[in-house]
Structures are given as C-alpha cells and as structure tokens.
XYZ file of C-alpha atoms in Angstrom:
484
model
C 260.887 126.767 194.419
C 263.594 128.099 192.091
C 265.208 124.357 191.859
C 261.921 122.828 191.104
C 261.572 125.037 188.590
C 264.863 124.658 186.709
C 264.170 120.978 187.220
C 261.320 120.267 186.177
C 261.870 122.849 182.167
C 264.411 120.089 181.872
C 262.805 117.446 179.821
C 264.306 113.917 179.255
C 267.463 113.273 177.824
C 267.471 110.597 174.563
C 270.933 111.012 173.790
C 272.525 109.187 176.786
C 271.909 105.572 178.211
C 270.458 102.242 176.911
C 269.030 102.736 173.285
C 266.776 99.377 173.341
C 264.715 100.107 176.429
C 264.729 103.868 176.501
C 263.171 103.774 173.187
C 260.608 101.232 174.603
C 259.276 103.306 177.416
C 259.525 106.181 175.311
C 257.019 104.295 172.588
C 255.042 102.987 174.627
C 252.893 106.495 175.959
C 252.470 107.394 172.571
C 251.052 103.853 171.719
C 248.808 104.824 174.565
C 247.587 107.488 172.990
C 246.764 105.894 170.200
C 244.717 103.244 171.986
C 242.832 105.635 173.477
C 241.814 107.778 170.517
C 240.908 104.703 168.901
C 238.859 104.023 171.546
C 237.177 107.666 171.987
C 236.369 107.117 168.236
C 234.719 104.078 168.542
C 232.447 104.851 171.498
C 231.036 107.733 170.000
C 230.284 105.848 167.341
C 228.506 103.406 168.976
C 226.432 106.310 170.728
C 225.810 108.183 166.919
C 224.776 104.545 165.671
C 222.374 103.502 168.596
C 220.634 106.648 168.917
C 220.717 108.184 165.818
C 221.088 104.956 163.685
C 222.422 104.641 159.952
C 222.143 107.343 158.138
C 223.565 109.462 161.246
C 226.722 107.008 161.401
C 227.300 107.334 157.460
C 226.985 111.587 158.048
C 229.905 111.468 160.549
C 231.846 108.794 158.164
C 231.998 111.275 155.732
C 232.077 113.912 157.503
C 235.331 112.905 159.597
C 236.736 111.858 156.105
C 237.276 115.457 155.545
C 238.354 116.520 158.506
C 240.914 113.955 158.413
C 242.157 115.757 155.216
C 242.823 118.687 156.858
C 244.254 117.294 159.840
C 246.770 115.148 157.112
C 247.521 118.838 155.230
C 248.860 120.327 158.916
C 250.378 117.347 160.205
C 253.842 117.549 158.417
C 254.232 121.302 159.206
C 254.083 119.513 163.002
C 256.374 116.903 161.848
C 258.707 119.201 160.388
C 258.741 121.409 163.614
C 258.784 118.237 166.247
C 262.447 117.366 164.306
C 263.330 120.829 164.867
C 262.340 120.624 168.547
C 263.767 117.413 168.844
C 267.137 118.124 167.479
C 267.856 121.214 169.470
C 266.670 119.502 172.449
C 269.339 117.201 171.868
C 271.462 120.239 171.852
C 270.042 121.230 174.592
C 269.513 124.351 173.130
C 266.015 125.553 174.656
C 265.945 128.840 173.061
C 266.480 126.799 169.637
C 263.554 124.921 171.079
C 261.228 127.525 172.170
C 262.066 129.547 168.242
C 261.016 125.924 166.858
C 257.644 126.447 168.677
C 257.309 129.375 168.264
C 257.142 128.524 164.290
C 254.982 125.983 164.246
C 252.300 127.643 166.846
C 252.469 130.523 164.593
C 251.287 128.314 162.077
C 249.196 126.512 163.133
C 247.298 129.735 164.404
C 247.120 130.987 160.808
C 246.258 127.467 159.664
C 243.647 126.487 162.264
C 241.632 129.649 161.304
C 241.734 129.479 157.851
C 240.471 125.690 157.886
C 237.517 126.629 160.687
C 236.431 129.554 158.278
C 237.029 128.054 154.698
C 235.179 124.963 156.100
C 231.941 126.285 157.050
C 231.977 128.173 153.586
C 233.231 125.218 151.901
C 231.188 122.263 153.400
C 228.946 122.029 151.277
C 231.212 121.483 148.296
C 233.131 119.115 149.727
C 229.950 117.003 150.699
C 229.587 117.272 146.881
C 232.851 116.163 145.961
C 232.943 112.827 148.184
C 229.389 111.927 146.588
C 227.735 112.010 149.735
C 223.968 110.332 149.744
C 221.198 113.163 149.553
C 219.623 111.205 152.540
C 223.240 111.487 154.513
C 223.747 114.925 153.347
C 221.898 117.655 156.283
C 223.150 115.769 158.931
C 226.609 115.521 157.266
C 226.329 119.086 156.900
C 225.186 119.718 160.178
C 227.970 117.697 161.850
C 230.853 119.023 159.368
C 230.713 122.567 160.266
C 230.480 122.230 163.952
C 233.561 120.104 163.516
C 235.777 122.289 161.499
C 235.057 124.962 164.308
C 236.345 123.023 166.648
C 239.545 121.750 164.408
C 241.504 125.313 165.322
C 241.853 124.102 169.265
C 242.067 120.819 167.898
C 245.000 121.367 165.857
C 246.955 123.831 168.407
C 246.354 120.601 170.703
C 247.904 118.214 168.815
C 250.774 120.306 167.894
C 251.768 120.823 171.248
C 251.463 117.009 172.000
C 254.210 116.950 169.120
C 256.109 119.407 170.712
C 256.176 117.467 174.030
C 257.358 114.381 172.845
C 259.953 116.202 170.310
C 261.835 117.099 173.485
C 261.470 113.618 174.730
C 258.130 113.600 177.015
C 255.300 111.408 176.305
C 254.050 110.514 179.052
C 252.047 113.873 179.444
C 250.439 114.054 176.408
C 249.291 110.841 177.249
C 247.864 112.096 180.386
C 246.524 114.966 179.466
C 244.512 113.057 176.431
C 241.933 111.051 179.324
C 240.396 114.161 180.202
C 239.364 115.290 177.219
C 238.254 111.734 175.947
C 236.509 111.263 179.328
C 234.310 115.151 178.448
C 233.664 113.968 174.807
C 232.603 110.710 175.573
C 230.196 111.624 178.439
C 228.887 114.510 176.641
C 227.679 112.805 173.445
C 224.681 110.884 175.121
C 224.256 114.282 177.200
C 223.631 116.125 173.903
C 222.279 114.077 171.336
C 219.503 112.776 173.491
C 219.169 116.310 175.051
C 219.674 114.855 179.352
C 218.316 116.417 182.103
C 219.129 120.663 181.052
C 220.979 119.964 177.831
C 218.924 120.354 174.212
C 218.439 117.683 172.551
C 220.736 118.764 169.458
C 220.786 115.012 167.858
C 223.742 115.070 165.277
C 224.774 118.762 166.688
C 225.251 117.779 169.768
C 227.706 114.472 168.803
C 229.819 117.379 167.243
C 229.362 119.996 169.663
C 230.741 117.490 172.354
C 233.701 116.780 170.489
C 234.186 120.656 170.337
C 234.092 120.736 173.832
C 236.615 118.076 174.695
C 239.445 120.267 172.302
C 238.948 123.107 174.426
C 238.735 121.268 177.737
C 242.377 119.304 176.051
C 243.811 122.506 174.933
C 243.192 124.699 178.063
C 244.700 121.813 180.327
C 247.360 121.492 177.702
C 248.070 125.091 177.940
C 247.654 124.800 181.550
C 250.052 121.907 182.463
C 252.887 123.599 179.736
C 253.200 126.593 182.158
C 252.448 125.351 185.666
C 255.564 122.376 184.866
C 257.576 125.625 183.113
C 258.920 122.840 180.546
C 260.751 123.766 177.641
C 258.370 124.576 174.951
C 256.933 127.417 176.879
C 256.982 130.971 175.323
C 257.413 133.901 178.108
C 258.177 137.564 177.833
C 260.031 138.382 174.698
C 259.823 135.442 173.639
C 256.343 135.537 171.939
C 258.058 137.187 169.007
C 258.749 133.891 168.052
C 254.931 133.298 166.839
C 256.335 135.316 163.980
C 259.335 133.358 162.727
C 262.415 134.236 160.733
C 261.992 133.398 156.881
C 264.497 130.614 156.964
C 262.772 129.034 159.706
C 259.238 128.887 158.561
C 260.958 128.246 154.705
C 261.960 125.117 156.310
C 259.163 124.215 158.140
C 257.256 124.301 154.544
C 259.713 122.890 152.592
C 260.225 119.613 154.920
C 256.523 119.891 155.743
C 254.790 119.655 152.829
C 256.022 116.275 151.551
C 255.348 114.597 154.867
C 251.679 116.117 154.731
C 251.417 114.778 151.110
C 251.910 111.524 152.290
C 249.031 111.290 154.168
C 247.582 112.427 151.381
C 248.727 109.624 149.288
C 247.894 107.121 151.802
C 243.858 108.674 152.246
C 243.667 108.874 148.519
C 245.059 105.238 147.527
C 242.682 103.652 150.589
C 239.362 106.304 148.748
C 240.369 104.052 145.502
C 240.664 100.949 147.316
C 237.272 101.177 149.483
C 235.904 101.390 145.546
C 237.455 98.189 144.635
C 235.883 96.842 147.331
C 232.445 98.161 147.181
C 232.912 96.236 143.218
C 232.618 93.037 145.395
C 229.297 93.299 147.177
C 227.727 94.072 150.466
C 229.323 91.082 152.185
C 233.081 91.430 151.308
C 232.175 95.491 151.584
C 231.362 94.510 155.645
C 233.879 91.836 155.958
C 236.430 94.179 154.280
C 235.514 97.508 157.325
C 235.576 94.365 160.018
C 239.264 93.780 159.061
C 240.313 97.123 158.626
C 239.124 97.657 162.360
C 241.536 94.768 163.350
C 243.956 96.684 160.742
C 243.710 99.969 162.953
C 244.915 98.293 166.484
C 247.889 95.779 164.776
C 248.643 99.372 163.261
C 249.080 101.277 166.284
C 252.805 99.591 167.614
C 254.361 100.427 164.210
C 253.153 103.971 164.546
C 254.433 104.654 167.784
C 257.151 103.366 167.400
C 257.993 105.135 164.202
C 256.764 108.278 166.401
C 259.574 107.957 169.248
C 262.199 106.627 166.870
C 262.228 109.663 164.938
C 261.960 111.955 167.971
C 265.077 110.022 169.725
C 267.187 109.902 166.504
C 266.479 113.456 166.002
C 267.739 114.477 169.791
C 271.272 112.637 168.196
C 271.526 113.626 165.160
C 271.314 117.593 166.767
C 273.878 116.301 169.504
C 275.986 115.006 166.684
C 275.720 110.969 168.549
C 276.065 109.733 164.918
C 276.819 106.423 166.268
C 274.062 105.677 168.254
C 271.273 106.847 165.614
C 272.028 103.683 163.147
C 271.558 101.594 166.962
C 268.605 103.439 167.013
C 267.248 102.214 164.037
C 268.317 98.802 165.180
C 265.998 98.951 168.061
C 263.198 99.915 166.559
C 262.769 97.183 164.211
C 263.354 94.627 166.588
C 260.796 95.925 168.772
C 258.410 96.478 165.977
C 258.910 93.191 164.665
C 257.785 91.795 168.417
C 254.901 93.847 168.728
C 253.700 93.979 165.772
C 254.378 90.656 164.502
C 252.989 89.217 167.752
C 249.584 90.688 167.109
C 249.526 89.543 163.412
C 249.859 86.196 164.875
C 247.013 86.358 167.741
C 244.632 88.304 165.558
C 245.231 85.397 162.856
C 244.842 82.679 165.619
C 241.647 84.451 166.562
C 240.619 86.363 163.764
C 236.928 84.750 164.121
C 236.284 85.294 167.549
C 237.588 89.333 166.892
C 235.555 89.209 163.599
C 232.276 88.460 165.399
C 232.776 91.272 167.147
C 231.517 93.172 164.068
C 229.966 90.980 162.026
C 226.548 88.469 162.796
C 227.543 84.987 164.158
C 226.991 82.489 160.932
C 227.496 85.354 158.691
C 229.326 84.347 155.193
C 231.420 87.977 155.235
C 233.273 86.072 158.693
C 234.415 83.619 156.452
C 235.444 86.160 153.770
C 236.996 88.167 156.651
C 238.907 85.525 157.852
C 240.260 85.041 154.353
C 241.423 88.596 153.731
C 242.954 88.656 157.054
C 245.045 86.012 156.082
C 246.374 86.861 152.780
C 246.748 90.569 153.688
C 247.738 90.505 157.927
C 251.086 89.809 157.750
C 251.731 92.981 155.001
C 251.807 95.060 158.088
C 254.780 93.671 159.803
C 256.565 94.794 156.555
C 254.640 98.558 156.721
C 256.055 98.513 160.278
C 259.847 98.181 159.213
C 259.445 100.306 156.537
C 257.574 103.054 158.975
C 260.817 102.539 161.408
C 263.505 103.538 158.567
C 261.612 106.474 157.056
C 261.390 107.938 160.612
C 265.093 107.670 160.955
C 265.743 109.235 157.777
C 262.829 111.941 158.205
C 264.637 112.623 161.567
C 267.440 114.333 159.506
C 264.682 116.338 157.491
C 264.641 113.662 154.452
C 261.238 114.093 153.260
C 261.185 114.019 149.740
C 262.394 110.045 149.118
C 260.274 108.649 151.457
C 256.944 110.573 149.581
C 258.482 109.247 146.279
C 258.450 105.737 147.613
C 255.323 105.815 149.056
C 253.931 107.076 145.968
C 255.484 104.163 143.902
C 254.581 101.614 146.329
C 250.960 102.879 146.574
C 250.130 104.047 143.133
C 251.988 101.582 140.964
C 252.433 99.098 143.337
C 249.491 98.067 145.545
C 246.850 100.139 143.326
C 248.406 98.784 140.273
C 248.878 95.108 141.637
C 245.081 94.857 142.275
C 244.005 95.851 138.859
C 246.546 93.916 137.076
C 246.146 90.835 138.606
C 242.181 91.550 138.512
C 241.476 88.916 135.864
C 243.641 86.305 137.479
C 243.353 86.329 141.074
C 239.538 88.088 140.733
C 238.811 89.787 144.319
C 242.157 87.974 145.725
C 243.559 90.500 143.726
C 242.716 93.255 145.993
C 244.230 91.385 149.134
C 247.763 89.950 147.753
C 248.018 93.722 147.062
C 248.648 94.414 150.249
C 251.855 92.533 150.538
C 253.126 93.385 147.188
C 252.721 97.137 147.981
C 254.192 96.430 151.668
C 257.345 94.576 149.887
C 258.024 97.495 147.231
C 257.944 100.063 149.905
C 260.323 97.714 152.531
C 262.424 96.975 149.445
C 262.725 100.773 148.377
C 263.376 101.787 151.845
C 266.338 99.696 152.822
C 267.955 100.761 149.605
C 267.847 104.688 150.621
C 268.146 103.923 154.097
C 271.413 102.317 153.543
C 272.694 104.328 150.335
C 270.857 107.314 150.024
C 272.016 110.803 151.016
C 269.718 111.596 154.180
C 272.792 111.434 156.477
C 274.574 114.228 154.533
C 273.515 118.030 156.184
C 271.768 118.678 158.714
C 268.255 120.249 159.035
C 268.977 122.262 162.213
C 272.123 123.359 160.784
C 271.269 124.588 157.675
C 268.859 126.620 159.261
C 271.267 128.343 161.730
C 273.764 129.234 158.670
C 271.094 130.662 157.099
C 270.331 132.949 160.183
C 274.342 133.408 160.199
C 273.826 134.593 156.368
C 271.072 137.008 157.210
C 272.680 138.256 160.373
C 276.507 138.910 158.763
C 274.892 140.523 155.632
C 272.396 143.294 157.939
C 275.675 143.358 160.936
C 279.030 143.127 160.417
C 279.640 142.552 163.766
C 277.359 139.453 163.981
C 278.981 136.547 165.874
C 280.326 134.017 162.980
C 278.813 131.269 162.174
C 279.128 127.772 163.819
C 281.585 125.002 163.064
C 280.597 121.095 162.733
C-alpha cells in the first residue's frame, strides 16, 4: 500500500525524454477538455433555446458574458500559480508545489466569495451596463445570480484542473470534466421543464443545473486529489499554506494580473467588434456568430497547445534544462501549425456544409459567411504561433510584454485597421482586420521572443531569495540562500 502510494503522488516527469511527442500527448487531454466544454455549452443552449426560446437564449448570452468577466479577472492568478507549480515540479520540489497551491487555493477562496456575494448585489448593475433588452432583463437576472453562486465551486474547480496539469497531468482533469458535463447536461431538461418530481424552475433551473454540475466536479475533484495522494494535496500542517507568505502571494498578483488583463483586452476588443458588426445588418450579424462558432473549434488546438507548452517549459526552466525549453518552443509550433492549419483548410473546403449547420439552407448570410471565413480563417494559424511563444515566455513569469502586445495588436491594430480602412474596404474592413491584427501580434512576438529579456531571472527563484531575505533578517541562523 505504502509503494502505491509514493507512486502514484509522483506525477509525470516533462523534463526528460522526447520533446515533440511528449508535448503531443500532453496537449492533447487538455484539447479534450476543451471540446467538451464547448460541447456542454452548446447543448444547453440548444435546451434554453427550444424550450424557453429567444428571449431566454439572449438572457443567458448576456448573462454568461459577465460571468466570463469574472472568470477572465481570476484566471491569471491560476496562471501565475500553475508556473509556480509547474516549475517546482520540475524541481521536483513537492513542498514548493504544495506552498504554490496552497497560494492560489487561498485565493481563490477569498476570490470565489467575494464574486458569489458582490454578484448577487451587483447584478443588476451590470445588466445595466451591457444594455441588456428590458424584455431579456428578469430572466437575465434570474439566471445571473444563480450563476455567480455557483462560480465559487466553479472557480476552486478550475484552479485545481490548473494545478494538475502544472505538475504535468492532464489526463485527469480531463476525466474528471465528463461527469460533471454528463449532471449539467441531463439536469437542464429535468429542471426547466420541471420532469417527473423536479419544479418546473424554467430559466432557474438551466442555472441551477449548472450549479449542480460544479459541485458534483469539485467534490470528485477533491475526491480523486486525495484518494490518488498526488502532489498538490494539502495534509496536516500543511494547510497553513492557504495563508501564504507575502512574497508568494506578491508574486502571484504581480504576474497575475497582466495575464488576467489580457483576457480582458481580448473580451473588450471582440464587445467593440460584435458592434461593428451589428453596423452591417441582421444577415452579416448571423453570418458573422455562424463563423465565430467555426472560430471557437479551429481555436481550441492553439489553446491547448499553448496550455501544455507553457506547463512543460515551466517544469525546465525550474530544473534549469535551458536547452530543451527553446526545443520546446520548436515543437509547439510545428504541431500547431498541423493542427491548426489543417482545420483552417477543411473548414474552408467545407465552410458551407458547416455553415448550414447554423444558418437556413438558401440563406444570403451563407454566402456572406463563406466570405468572412475566407478573408479572416487563416488569421488564426498566425494567433496560434503567436499563442505558442507567449506561453514560453509567460512560463518564465514574463507577463507584462505579452499584455503590451496584445494591447497594440488589438487596440491599434485590428480595432484600428477596421475603422481606418472603413471607407475603403466598407464591411471587408472588419474581416482583413483579422489578419492584420494576427500579423502585428506574430510580428511583435518573435521580436521579444528572440531578443527580449524573459530568459533573464527566474520566477521561482526570485521568490525563494525573497523567503531567504525574510528568513536571514527575523534568524540569523537561517540556512543561506541558494546558488544558480
């Protein structure tokens, strides 16, 4: 029992072996994942439209709009402790591990309650804020609240997910995802239409299904973490580590607030572009959300990807295998440029037979669909390399850069493209955008990838000599601080 125990805390080791194909498998859960959420999303969906029809669909829209806000504020402080994790895991240093987690639970505790109470004070306004329709409004309402109590599970979830692939498993978070997608999808019908015992709680109950599959996730999460013993565990003594040292959590803010700000960035610039679009008319509006649902799944590869390149350069970088983390790098666009380039091509080649998926056969916004898929497809291949670089770099804690980039290729690039070129191009404009903001940001990113400083330092280091400075200035005896 005792050697299945110490065998199985030992998670998978990134720092050894083939780069190419361990950084396949490794992507390819988390892609997965993705797949599958995208899929949860859409079902439910489907059952909010069909039973509840229009206005109930438009109520989540906006509804998940914020929630996807707050998700996008907490995701870098999960970022920023996943490199953490990752890099001591590379040390294999699980106590460095388990303090990393320890961090960014903490956190998330504090965070996840603040959000679930601020946002059923606060729903209303922000209903406000986004414009929603009056007739959208209650059920928006209705639907938001439920959902931000569920977000503190929810967000616990997710971070842990982060903190099993940051020390180089993700295969169970992939796993452990079907259940709860399996309990939110059944349940929706269950409660919306009120089935055999259940209520019939119409918009209520799409939510109130949803908050029931986080807690059914994050109890088998929980669950799984201690039955396997794995490393991001927190036993005994260790639960001090919910409240971190100041250096720790200092870091965890400072690295984790630029990569939340991107997301930021990138929900903002898409807010501006959906009113561009809505300029054009009803049928370029629904051609336009057709092609951004192709957009979501020829996506997905690059954001893997990015995922497991930063968590296996990170594992390096902490075990100091320099010279495998620019191979790393390597890998990652090649494989991106396969996958992702191979669906630009087949969505292309059958962009009309996937548009009338969405879209009425004969309808003129196919034809518009199919043109905006064309000019602004292939943009993504580009967003793909660039996503693979920044991860590399982000892997050593570079943060800042990669938000100033993405500002200048959003903002002034792609944003700026489409109203400069307004008069020429007229709503062409707002497609050949997409490349020209995809080509600033690749362009931008090689540069700092290959001259910038985000080699120099080291996250995890600076935030043991910073523990060494604390310790040597309250003990004398204190062990001294590392070397290299």
């Amino acid at each position: 029992m005792g050697d299945t125990r110490q065998r199985d805390r030992k998670p998978p080791d990134l720092t050894t072996g083939p780069i190419f194909g361990t950084l396949l498998l490794f992507a390819l859960p988390a892609l997965g994942s993705n797949v599958l959420q995208s899929i949860n999303g859409s079902i439910n969906a489907i059952w909010v439209g069909q039973f509840l029809g229009e206005t109930a669909l438009a109520a989540t829209a906006n509804a998940n709009l914020v929630t996807f806000l707050m998700f996008s504020l907490c995701f870098g402080f999960g970022m920023a402790s996943t490199i953490l994790i990752g890099q001591s895991a590379g040390k294999r240093d699980f106590d460095g591990v388990r303090q990393a987690v320890g961090a960014g639970l903490g956190l998330f505790l504090l965070l996840g309650a603040m959000t679930a109470i601020f946002g059923w004070l606060c729903a209303p306004a922000l209903l406000h804020v986004l414009a929603t329709p009056a007739d959208v409004y209650p059920q928006a309402l209705i639907y938001l609240r439920v959902m931000f109590l569920g977000l503190p599970s929810g967000l616990i979830t997710v971070f842990l997910a982060m903190a099993l692939r940051g020390t180089g498993d993700s295969l169970t978070p992939l796993f452990l995802m079907l259940p709860g997608m399996v309990v939110d999808i059944g349940l929706n019908p269950v409660f919306i239409l009120g089935i055999g015992p259940a209520p019939r709680l119409g918009i209520m109950g799409a939510a109130i299904a949803t908050l029931l599959a986080n807690l059914v996730s994050f109890l088998l999460m929980v669950s799984v973490i201690y039955a396997r013993d794995v490393p991001i565990r927190l036993r005994g003594a260790e639960w001090r580590y919910l409240v971190p040292r100041k250096i720790l959590i200092m870091t965890i803010l400072k690295k984790g607030i630029p990569m939340g700000l991107q997301m930021i960035v990138m929900a903002g610039s898409s807010l501006v572009m959906m009113g561009l679009v809505n300029g054009e008319g009803t049928e370029t509006v629904a051609a336009y959300g057709s092609a951004t649902q192709i957009w979501t799944y020829i996506q997905m590869p690059a954001i893997a990807i990015g995922m497991a390149v930063s968590t296996m350069a990170a594992q390096n970088i902490g075990a100091g295998r320099w010279d495998r983390v620019n191979r790393i790098g390597t890998a990652g666009v090649l494989i991106n440029l396969a996958m992702t380039g191979s669906l630009v091509l087949l969505t292309t080649a059958l962009d009309h037979h996937v548009l009338q998926l969405f879209l009425k056969d004969q309808s003129q916004s196919i034809a518009i669909g199919e043109h905006i898929n064309l000019i602004a497809g292939g943009s993504f291949i580009l967003m793909g390399i660039t996503m693979v670089l920044s991860s590399v770099a982000r892997a050593n804690g570079a943060t800042i850069m990669p938000l100033v980039i993405m500002i200048i290729s959003y903002i002034p690039g792609r944003l700026g493209a489409a109203y400069a070129l307004k008069g020429m191009l007229g709503p062409d404009a707002i497609w050949w955008s997409f490349p020209i903001g995809a080509g600033l940001s690749l362009v931008l990113t090689i540069a700092f990838y290959l001259h910038g400083s985000w080699r120099n330092g080291n996250m995890l280091a600076s935030v043991e000599e910073g523990e060494e400075f604390c310790q040597s200035e309250a003990d004398p005896a204190a062990r001294p601080a590392p070397t290299g």
